Amino acid sequence: MDLSSREPAVGTLPPRARFRSSLGEQSLNSNRGEQKLNSNRGEQKLNSNRGEQKLNSNSGEQKLNGDWRFRLSPSLAAAPEGIEAEDFDDSSWDTIPVPSSWPMHGYGAPAYTNVQYPFPLDPPFVPDENPIGDHRLTFDADESLLQGAVLRFDGVDSTADVWLNGELLGTTRGSRLMNEFDVSHLLRAAGNVLVMRVAQWSASSYLEDQDMWWLPGIFRDVTVMARPAQAIRDLFVHADYADQTGTLRVDVDGDLPAEVRIDELGVVAAAGQQVKISNVIGWTAEQPKLYTAKISTELETIELKIGFRTITVADSQVLINGKPIMFRGVNRHEHHPDLGRVVPRSVVESELRLMKQHNINAIRTSHYPPHPVLLELADELGFYVIDECDLETHGFAMNQWRRNPVADPDWRPALVDRMSRTVHRDKNHPSVLIWSLGNECGTGDNLRVMAETARNIDPARLIHYEGDWSSTYVDLYSRMYAPVDEVHKIGEKTEEPLDDEAADAHRRELPFVLCEYIHAMGNGPGGMSEYQELFDRYPRLVGGFVWEWLEHGIRRRTDDGTEYFGYGGDFGEQVHDGNFVIDGLVSADREPRPGLIDLKKVYEPVAIDVDDAWRTITITNKYAFSDLDHLRWDWAAEDADGRYAAGVLTTVEVAAGQQATANLPAEIAAARRAGAVLTVTARLAKDTNWATEGHEIAWGQAGSVAATEQSVSGGSPVVHEADVLVLGPARFDATTGRLTDLAGTRIDGPRLNLWRAPTDNDNGMDWHIKRRESAGWQEVRLDQLQGRLADVAEIEDDHGHGLRVTTRYAAPSYDRHVDVITTWRSDGSRIRMQATLVPQGEWSPSWARIGLDFVLGGGYDNLAWAGQGPGQKYPDTGQAARLGYFTSSVADLQVPYVRPQENGSRWAQRLTLTGDRPLTFSSADGFAFAARPWSQQALAAAEHTVDLVADGRLHLTIDHRQLGIGTASCGPGVLPAYRLDPAQLTETDLRMELIIE
Ligand code: GAL
């Protein structure tokens, strides 16, 4: 097995089957393969590569998925010899399903690294300790395959030698690319023996350093396709669109005359003939109209879905069918919590529906060509796709990019081959708009040649690569995680110039895309709206792709069977990157995280604004093509007692890209009252293939939740009972100044809280201010504040009687402190707390919160609030939190982030803990609250969800101010407007008021 060959060694194809891969002549078992590849001749050959796309022919195919014989060896040296022989005895081997990632089936273990390679950088060689997975299958072939056939692998990680009936076919290269071998001369009706020796590490691993689990195996379908001699070798559909007219030409590479038919359009044409077709519906993500084309020769008919669309760049914008579009995108990796790289079709279908349901219209297939099913579904459901080549060499950065394959001529043929195979595999999908050369490979001339390769094959699509900011050979200026202020400048075209004037002039005219932004790791991402506002304002900003769609958790179970998701380091890896693999808008099980719910609001294709008097509505249609006929509109008014009025609005007509204001029916203004909220919702008027009629697309609100009665007079005097001070329903410990009992409920608080269990974003390094929030907190020991009662005094003034408690909070070893002066009054049934903070000394550059903690005994499992909900909200998140009246169990308030961290905060004006003795907290100014069955310290100490155990109490934190969340886990931190810098606090920041009853 030649593991060090710099690709592409594919199979031995007999001459008549040049079809599919012209690489065939490069034989795996010859060392000369490597030298050939180093020569320029390799490149020319690769450019002539045709085919390698799945043709849906009626000539037949047979899936070889199923249970295969399997044996894992720790190295090539330890692997058994002679496995390719037909009569090799594999009866003692185990069986494994194909497709599979073998570490997910108990063989070896998954391993996670982000940038760093887990083996020494010694390209193109890999360590001797290289897990080898031997696979064998005996199968009978369908009759239809015996006139000529091709064996196709959709994905093998990382490389495999393949034998059929004792003969070596060749070696696969490119884990996420298709590999095909002609087997016409070998296939027989019964007892075929297919043998694959799969190596975890190979030269290919240097090109596949994506931030994800290392998971070897035959992880996509294995198929034998009937390809008799004279079968069609390749198809290339060119289907353009302008002004309701389609221009079609289907290029067919084959020996027989071919005819193209599209019955729905009455089209009959010869292969290669260009035809103009009128009354065509163009393909867009908003209306993904597909036509079925049949391409027939006397031998076979191939069916293909065609979308007519044209992509161009004009005025620094990306145009589809002549109209500018915006990418409301996500990056999507392929991962399954139980199966690894194998993602069942049903899961892909449901996740793409989930994306559409959340107003997502674009996917970057980070960082490799996806399973072909994804593109079929993207065509059907309507997504704009950036299809990325299987290429990342990021780990070379740790060695100052020395010997980086993209800058090394020896690797050029391999890279060009990968690009060419990507384009050929996916060139007939209307959803694919853009070819991406790869991800995070630094810079190098091979990238330019890859761009040329893609452009030569397919001049009709755009080219993308982020890693070379000079952007000379690409069609988009692309960046990842650029901060809002820089994106603003790029929108205005006032960004910093490049040194090279020509390159700068070129780049300044390009459309700008954020191929990755708003890093959705753990609690967050914060600050999404600010980007969207810029995208909406500046035409040059064509949108972005959130990092990333999916968390890559791997399901594990404790001894008692409780499930949780594992991450890097949980599988005995020596080199790993911890929980950095857990970033996503949905969990590995595709459960939406709060970030996805918020993103749906941010990505709304329709903005709805209702005026304060509930008289007018302003609607902005942000679709590029659609009017609003597919939506229906309803309204509802609710107050503390629930919904009291509702109705349907007549459809509002606003053309794509336009805004209009209309009067609302008079009954709506008539329904307006104090403490009431009006919600206008746009819903799907009929079923689509991704959601049912009534699905919510967008909403807008006006009104407010009930203001609270503020006057609590100091009618009750303080009564002394031994070490207890009694004020109305409240009892205070005279030695600590803290509440111990409230109307018969045991309570301990308030305690000043300036900290939070660090989020992944708090732990991240803000790229611009070069600081980690949580490190600052740790330095001043914000999590260890100790309180000392400094003073307790009875007061009597114009407001009546009261109790004033002054507590000094400080951290061990330090003299900086905060005095909290709390004044309590009671009218006999309620109490009012007014607190003032007086900080002294230099603190960390941020506090996580200005909050008060209360701990209650058991019995409070549910609560109700008037404010914003139902989901969590922090200063720069929670765009989806709406005004209203909500109830929840305490358990449901918790967000089970894979690595536990601060979560679950809601904004309220009134909060009721609904136990036997309900307790209500209110404030006209509003506050944030978090109610948890465990302490903040326990939350911070937990490494996995299963570490969190309810302690039988309710831990309530009421926040007056909070620090935003930001996205410093990868990228910019908290924006200035959402910071909480103790040096900048105003008087209002330092005063809070709460009524408890
Ligand atoms: C980007 C990279 C992604 C991922 C992300 C952090 O730089 O392209 O693959 O690593 O950072 O989650």
JSON list of N, CA, C and O in Angstrom, two decimals, residues 927-950:
[
{"chain": "A", "resi": 927, "resn": "PHE", "atom": "N", "xyz": [-35.93, 43.41, 34.82]},
{"chain": "A", "resi": 927, "resn": "PHE", "atom": "CA", "xyz": [-34.71, 42.76, 35.29]},
{"chain": "A", "resi": 927, "resn": "PHE", "atom": "C", "xyz": [-34.55, 41.46, 34.51]},
{"chain": "A", "resi": 927, "resn": "PHE", "atom": "O", "xyz": [-35.48, 41.03, 33.82]},
{"chain": "A", "resi": 928, "resn": "ALA", "atom": "N", "xyz": [-33.39, 40.87, 34.63]},
{"chain": "A", "resi": 928, "resn": "ALA", "atom": "CA", "xyz": [-33.21, 39.54, 34.03]},
{"chain": "A", "resi": 928, "resn": "ALA", "atom": "C", "xyz": [-33.20, 38.55, 35.19]},
{"chain": "A", "resi": 928, "resn": "ALA", "atom": "O", "xyz": [-32.80, 38.89, 36.30]},
{"chain": "A", "resi": 929, "resn": "PHE", "atom": "N", "xyz": [-33.67, 37.35, 34.92]},
{"chain": "A", "resi": 929, "resn": "PHE", "atom": "CA", "xyz": [-33.60, 36.36, 35.99]},
{"chain": "A", "resi": 929, "resn": "PHE", "atom": "C", "xyz": [-33.15, 35.02, 35.43]},
{"chain": "A", "resi": 929, "resn": "PHE", "atom": "O", "xyz": [-33.37, 34.72, 34.25]},
{"chain": "A", "resi": 930, "resn": "ALA", "atom": "N", "xyz": [-32.51, 34.26, 36.30]},
{"chain": "A", "resi": 930, "resn": "ALA", "atom": "CA", "xyz": [-32.18, 32.88, 35.97]},
{"chain": "A", "resi": 930, "resn": "ALA", "atom": "C", "xyz": [-32.56, 32.05, 37.18]},
{"chain": "A", "resi": 930, "resn": "ALA", "atom": "O", "xyz": [-32.25, 32.45, 38.31]},
{"chain": "A", "resi": 931, "resn": "ALA", "atom": "N", "xyz": [-33.25, 30.97, 36.99]},
{"chain": "A", "resi": 931, "resn": "ALA", "atom": "CA", "xyz": [-33.65, 30.09, 38.10]},
{"chain": "A", "resi": 931, "resn": "ALA", "atom": "C", "xyz": [-33.12, 28.71, 37.78]},
{"chain": "A", "resi": 931, "resn": "ALA", "atom": "O", "xyz": [-33.40, 28.16, 36.72]},
{"chain": "A", "resi": 932, "resn": "ARG", "atom": "N", "xyz": [-32.30, 28.18, 38.70]},
{"chain": "A", "resi": 932, "resn": "ARG", "atom": "CA", "xyz": [-31.64, 26.90, 38.39]},
{"chain": "A", "resi": 932, "resn": "ARG", "atom": "C", "xyz": [-31.76, 25.93, 39.56]},
{"chain": "A", "resi": 932, "resn": "ARG", "atom": "O", "xyz": [-31.79, 26.36, 40.72]},
{"chain": "A", "resi": 933, "resn": "PRO", "atom": "N", "xyz": [-31.75, 24.64, 39.26]},
{"chain": "A", "resi": 933, "resn": "PRO", "atom": "CA", "xyz": [-31.77, 23.66, 40.35]},
{"chain": "A", "resi": 933, "resn": "PRO", "atom": "C", "xyz": [-30.37, 23.36, 40.89]},
{"chain": "A", "resi": 933, "resn": "PRO", "atom": "O", "xyz": [-30.20, 22.42, 41.65]},
{"chain": "A", "resi": 934, "resn": "TRP", "atom": "N", "xyz": [-29.37, 24.10, 40.47]},
{"chain": "A", "resi": 934, "resn": "TRP", "atom": "CA", "xyz": [-28.00, 23.95, 40.97]},
{"chain": "A", "resi": 934, "resn": "TRP", "atom": "C", "xyz": [-27.36, 25.33, 41.05]},
{"chain": "A", "resi": 934, "resn": "TRP", "atom": "O", "xyz": [-27.86, 26.29, 40.48]},
{"chain": "A", "resi": 935, "resn": "SER", "atom": "N", "xyz": [-26.24, 25.37, 41.75]},
{"chain": "A", "resi": 935, "resn": "SER", "atom": "CA", "xyz": [-25.60, 26.68, 41.94]},
{"chain": "A", "resi": 935, "resn": "SER", "atom": "C", "xyz": [-24.80, 27.05, 40.70]},
{"chain": "A", "resi": 935, "resn": "SER", "atom": "O", "xyz": [-24.48, 26.21, 39.86]},
{"chain": "A", "resi": 936, "resn": "GLN", "atom": "N", "xyz": [-24.46, 28.31, 40.63]},
{"chain": "A", "resi": 936, "resn": "GLN", "atom": "CA", "xyz": [-23.57, 28.78, 39.56]},
{"chain": "A", "resi": 936, "resn": "GLN", "atom": "C", "xyz": [-22.24, 28.08, 39.62]},
{"chain": "A", "resi": 936, "resn": "GLN", "atom": "O", "xyz": [-21.64, 27.77, 38.59]},
{"chain": "A", "resi": 937, "resn": "GLN", "atom": "N", "xyz": [-21.74, 27.85, 40.84]},
{"chain": "A", "resi": 937, "resn": "GLN", "atom": "CA", "xyz": [-20.44, 27.19, 40.98]},
{"chain": "A", "resi": 937, "resn": "GLN", "atom": "C", "xyz": [-20.50, 25.78, 40.41]},
{"chain": "A", "resi": 937, "resn": "GLN", "atom": "O", "xyz": [-19.59, 25.32, 39.73]},
{"chain": "A", "resi": 938, "resn": "ALA", "atom": "N", "xyz": [-21.62, 25.07, 40.70]},
{"chain": "A", "resi": 938, "resn": "ALA", "atom": "CA", "xyz": [-21.77, 23.71, 40.17]},
{"chain": "A", "resi": 938, "resn": "ALA", "atom": "C", "xyz": [-21.85, 23.75, 38.65]},
{"chain": "A", "resi": 938, "resn": "ALA", "atom": "O", "xyz": [-21.29, 22.90, 37.95]},
{"chain": "A", "resi": 939, "resn": "LEU", "atom": "N", "xyz": [-22.52, 24.77, 38.14]},
{"chain": "A", "resi": 939, "resn": "LEU", "atom": "CA", "xyz": [-22.65, 24.92, 36.69]},
{"chain": "A", "resi": 939, "resn": "LEU", "atom": "C", "xyz": [-21.26, 25.11, 36.06]},
{"chain": "A", "resi": 939, "resn": "LEU", "atom": "O", "xyz": [-20.93, 24.51, 35.04]},
{"chain": "A", "resi": 940, "resn": "ALA", "atom": "N", "xyz": [-20.46, 25.94, 36.72]},
{"chain": "A", "resi": 940, "resn": "ALA", "atom": "CA", "xyz": [-19.13, 26.23, 36.17]},
{"chain": "A", "resi": 940, "resn": "ALA", "atom": "C", "xyz": [-18.21, 25.02, 36.29]},
{"chain": "A", "resi": 940, "resn": "ALA", "atom": "O", "xyz": [-17.34, 24.82, 35.43]},
{"chain": "A", "resi": 941, "resn": "ALA", "atom": "N", "xyz": [-18.39, 24.22, 37.32]},
{"chain": "A", "resi": 941, "resn": "ALA", "atom": "CA", "xyz": [-17.47, 23.09, 37.53]},
{"chain": "A", "resi": 941, "resn": "ALA", "atom": "C", "xyz": [-17.80, 21.92, 36.60]},
{"chain": "A", "resi": 941, "resn": "ALA", "atom": "O", "xyz": [-16.94, 21.10, 36.32]},
{"chain": "A", "resi": 942, "resn": "ALA", "atom": "N", "xyz": [-19.04, 21.85, 36.12]},
{"chain": "A", "resi": 942, "resn": "ALA", "atom": "CA", "xyz": [-19.46, 20.70, 35.32]},
{"chain": "A", "resi": 942, "resn": "ALA", "atom": "C", "xyz": [-18.74, 20.68, 33.96]},
{"chain": "A", "resi": 942, "resn": "ALA", "atom": "O", "xyz": [-18.55, 21.73, 33.33]},
{"chain": "A", "resi": 943, "resn": "GLU", "atom": "N", "xyz": [-18.34, 19.51, 33.52]},
{"chain": "A", "resi": 943, "resn": "GLU", "atom": "CA", "xyz": [-17.70, 19.39, 32.21]},
{"chain": "A", "resi": 943, "resn": "GLU", "atom": "C", "xyz": [-18.65, 18.84, 31.16]},
{"chain": "A", "resi": 943, "resn": "GLU", "atom": "O", "xyz": [-18.47, 19.04, 29.97]},
{"chain": "A", "resi": 944, "resn": "HIS", "atom": "N", "xyz": [-19.64, 18.08, 31.62]},
{"chain": "A", "resi": 944, "resn": "HIS", "atom": "CA", "xyz": [-20.64, 17.51, 30.72]},
{"chain": "A", "resi": 944, "resn": "HIS", "atom": "C", "xyz": [-22.00, 17.67, 31.39]},
{"chain": "A", "resi": 944, "resn": "HIS", "atom": "O", "xyz": [-22.08, 17.85, 32.60]},
{"chain": "A", "resi": 945, "resn": "THR", "atom": "N", "xyz": [-23.04, 17.53, 30.62]},
{"chain": "A", "resi": 945, "resn": "THR", "atom": "CA", "xyz": [-24.39, 17.73, 31.18]},
{"chain": "A", "resi": 945, "resn": "THR", "atom": "C", "xyz": [-24.66, 16.78, 32.35]},
{"chain": "A", "resi": 945, "resn": "THR", "atom": "O", "xyz": [-25.35, 17.16, 33.30]},
{"chain": "A", "resi": 946, "resn": "VAL", "atom": "N", "xyz": [-24.09, 15.58, 32.29]},
{"chain": "A", "resi": 946, "resn": "VAL", "atom": "CA", "xyz": [-24.39, 14.61, 33.35]},
{"chain": "A", "resi": 946, "resn": "VAL", "atom": "C", "xyz": [-23.75, 14.99, 34.69]},
{"chain": "A", "resi": 946, "resn": "VAL", "atom": "O", "xyz": [-24.08, 14.41, 35.72]},
{"chain": "A", "resi": 947, "resn": "ASP", "atom": "N", "xyz": [-22.83, 15.95, 34.68]},
{"chain": "A", "resi": 947, "resn": "ASP", "atom": "CA", "xyz": [-22.23, 16.39, 35.95]},
{"chain": "A", "resi": 947, "resn": "ASP", "atom": "C", "xyz": [-23.17, 17.28, 36.74]},
{"chain": "A", "resi": 947, "resn": "ASP", "atom": "O", "xyz": [-22.90, 17.59, 37.91]},
{"chain": "A", "resi": 948, "resn": "LEU", "atom": "N", "xyz": [-24.22, 17.74, 36.12]},
{"chain": "A", "resi": 948, "resn": "LEU", "atom": "CA", "xyz": [-25.13, 18.66, 36.81]},
{"chain": "A", "resi": 948, "resn": "LEU", "atom": "C", "xyz": [-26.21, 17.88, 37.55]},
{"chain": "A", "resi": 948, "resn": "LEU", "atom": "O", "xyz": [-26.98, 17.15, 36.93]},
{"chain": "A", "resi": 949, "resn": "VAL", "atom": "N", "xyz": [-26.24, 18.05, 38.85]},
{"chain": "A", "resi": 949, "resn": "VAL", "atom": "CA", "xyz": [-27.20, 17.32, 39.66]},
{"chain": "A", "resi": 949, "resn": "VAL", "atom": "C", "xyz": [-27.97, 18.32, 40.51]},
{"chain": "A", "resi": 949, "resn": "VAL", "atom": "O", "xyz": [-27.37, 19.17, 41.18]},
{"chain": "A", "resi": 950, "resn": "ALA", "atom": "N", "xyz": [-29.29, 18.24, 40.45]},
{"chain": "A", "resi": 950, "resn": "ALA", "atom": "CA", "xyz": [-30.13, 19.16, 41.24]},
{"chain": "A", "resi": 950, "resn": "ALA", "atom": "C", "xyz": [-29.82, 18.97, 42.72]},
{"chain": "A", "resi": 950, "resn": "ALA", "atom": "O", "xyz": [-29.68, 17.83, 43.18]}
]
